[in-house]
Amino acid sequence: MVVLISGTGSNMAALLDACRSPEYGAQVVAVGSDRPGAGGLEKAEEAGVPAFVVPFRDYADRSEWDTAMSERIADFEPDLVVSAGFMRILGPAVVGRHAAVNIHPALLPSFPGAHAVRDALAHGVRFTGTTIHFLDEGVDSGPIIDQVPVPVEDGDDEAALHERIKTVERRMLVDTVGELARRGWTVDGRHVRLGRTGPSPTDASETKETP
Ligand code: GAR
């Protein structure tokens, strides 16, 4: 897999740790970012994993940047792209070419977008959480693979709540990516099933299977 990050990369680091065990069934072939200073890039290099940056400001518009990102990802021939704290919207050049999953720090479809934890706190929900989903061309709108709830505690601020979400998020990410790698997957409309056995062949046109 190619892992995409924009910041600290603690979720990426959890994946790198899991990949040390051969039984895990997946390998990180590269880590990519839109930000040259993303802290996670150094962690990747320390682990001996190639890192690349496709800075947004180097391209005339979103579509050119998206095409460049897709090409760079393709250089590593991944079976899966994992957006783990990647803070830009990936467009059709990436999601039309690569199977890609994203983690989001809220229980989608509640609180999509860049400020999910802040928005959940402001709304006064008692539970929020984390979601892993396949990417489509919308914002945090693709088919959901798994979710884990996290209670909001009295006195939580954005940083404290986000840290607790990230603790469960890392576990969910590692577990889910491992399952996808070992078992494959089938997407049938909004529904994701682990394993390569999909519905009957007559439904095949509705179904996307693992390559
Ligand atoms: C994670 O909580 C992830 O869900 C979130 O950024 C954090 C990255 O942490 N992603 C989004 O908000 C995407 N909309 P990390 O860099 O320590 O892995």
mmCIF file of N, CA, C and O and ligand atoms in Angstrom, residues 7-11 84-87 103-105 113 162 166 169, ligand 1:
data_model
loop_
_atom_site.group_PDB
_atom_site.id
_atom_site.type_symbol
_atom_site.label_atom_id
_atom_site.label_comp_id
_atom_site.label_asym_id
_atom_site.label_seq_id
_atom_site.Cartn_x
_atom_site.Cartn_y
_atom_site.Cartn_z
ATOM 1 N N GLY A 7 0.459 15.282 8.146
ATOM 2 C CA GLY A 7 0.994 15.804 9.411
ATOM 3 C C GLY A 7 1.849 14.794 10.145
ATOM 4 O O GLY A 7 2.755 14.178 9.579
ATOM 5 N N THR A 8 1.494 14.595 11.428
ATOM 6 C CA THR A 8 2.296 13.775 12.343
ATOM 7 C C THR A 8 2.518 12.344 11.858
ATOM 8 O O THR A 8 3.590 11.774 12.045
ATOM 9 N N GLY A 9 1.474 11.750 11.321
ATOM 10 C CA GLY A 9 1.610 10.395 10.801
ATOM 11 C C GLY A 9 1.607 9.308 11.869
ATOM 12 O O GLY A 9 2.219 8.257 11.687
ATOM 13 N N SER A 10 0.861 9.520 12.976
ATOM 14 C CA SER A 10 0.843 8.468 14.002
ATOM 15 C C SER A 10 0.084 7.234 13.495
ATOM 16 O O SER A 10 0.427 6.099 13.838
ATOM 17 N N ASN A 11 -0.931 7.442 12.683
ATOM 18 C CA ASN A 11 -1.640 6.296 12.104
ATOM 19 C C ASN A 11 -0.747 5.544 11.119
ATOM 20 O O ASN A 11 -0.726 4.311 11.102
ATOM 21 N N ALA A 84 -4.350 8.512 5.527
ATOM 22 C CA ALA A 84 -4.335 8.426 7.001
ATOM 23 C C ALA A 84 -3.882 9.781 7.544
ATOM 24 O O ALA A 84 -2.697 10.013 7.769
ATOM 25 N N GLY A 85 -4.853 10.695 7.679
ATOM 26 C CA GLY A 85 -4.491 12.043 8.092
ATOM 27 C C GLY A 85 -4.020 12.872 6.910
ATOM 28 O O GLY A 85 -3.187 13.764 7.053
ATOM 29 N N PHE A 86 -4.571 12.565 5.730
ATOM 30 C CA PHE A 86 -4.262 13.351 4.527
ATOM 31 C C PHE A 86 -5.362 14.398 4.396
ATOM 32 O O PHE A 86 -6.538 14.056 4.331
ATOM 33 N N MET A 87 -4.970 15.681 4.408
ATOM 34 C CA MET A 87 -5.957 16.734 4.615
ATOM 35 C C MET A 87 -6.396 17.431 3.322
ATOM 36 O O MET A 87 -6.985 18.508 3.366
ATOM 37 N N ILE A 103 -9.374 7.410 6.670
ATOM 38 C CA ILE A 103 -9.893 7.433 8.041
ATOM 39 C C ILE A 103 -10.356 8.850 8.344
ATOM 40 O O ILE A 103 -9.760 9.831 7.887
ATOM 41 N N HIS A 104 -11.423 8.916 9.134
ATOM 42 C CA HIS A 104 -12.016 10.214 9.454
ATOM 43 C C HIS A 104 -12.398 10.211 10.940
ATOM 44 O O HIS A 104 -13.038 9.262 11.405
ATOM 45 N N PRO A 105 -12.050 11.288 11.681
ATOM 46 C CA PRO A 105 -12.276 11.263 13.135
ATOM 47 C C PRO A 105 -13.688 11.678 13.545
ATOM 48 O O PRO A 105 -13.880 12.595 14.331
ATOM 49 N N GLY A 113 -15.568 16.625 6.613
ATOM 50 C CA GLY A 113 -14.760 17.836 6.430
ATOM 51 C C GLY A 113 -13.552 17.887 7.345
ATOM 52 O O GLY A 113 -13.242 16.932 8.055
ATOM 53 N N HIS A 162 -9.638 14.485 20.459
ATOM 54 C CA HIS A 162 -8.977 13.948 19.261
ATOM 55 C C HIS A 162 -7.936 12.898 19.645
ATOM 56 O O HIS A 162 -7.813 11.864 18.988
ATOM 57 N N LYS A 166 -7.895 9.142 18.331
ATOM 58 C CA LYS A 166 -6.748 8.586 17.599
ATOM 59 C C LYS A 166 -6.264 7.269 18.186
ATOM 60 O O LYS A 166 -5.779 6.391 17.459
ATOM 61 N N GLU A 169 -8.628 4.864 16.758
ATOM 62 C CA GLU A 169 -8.515 4.940 15.294
ATOM 63 C C GLU A 169 -7.330 4.100 14.778
ATOM 64 O O GLU A 169 -7.456 3.381 13.782
HETATM 65 C C1 GAR B 1 -6.475 11.442 12.294
HETATM 66 O O1 GAR B 1 -7.290 11.594 13.424
HETATM 67 C C2 GAR B 1 -7.345 11.353 11.046
HETATM 68 O O2 GAR B 1 -8.572 10.737 11.255
HETATM 69 C C3 GAR B 1 -7.536 12.810 10.730
HETATM 70 O O3 GAR B 1 -6.286 13.388 10.948
HETATM 71 C C4 GAR B 1 -5.637 12.697 12.035
HETATM 72 C C5 GAR B 1 -4.213 12.391 11.620
HETATM 73 O O4 GAR B 1 -3.438 11.984 12.698
HETATM 74 N N1 GAR B 1 -8.000 12.973 9.392
HETATM 75 C C6 GAR B 1 -8.872 13.907 9.030
HETATM 76 O O5 GAR B 1 -9.316 14.750 9.790
HETATM 77 C C7 GAR B 1 -9.267 13.868 7.568
HETATM 78 N N2 GAR B 1 -10.438 14.654 7.331
HETATM 79 P P1 GAR B 1 -1.974 11.375 12.467
HETATM 80 O O6 GAR B 1 -1.242 12.310 11.495
HETATM 81 O O7 GAR B 1 -1.339 11.399 13.830
HETATM 82 O O8 GAR B 1 -2.112 9.996 11.913
#
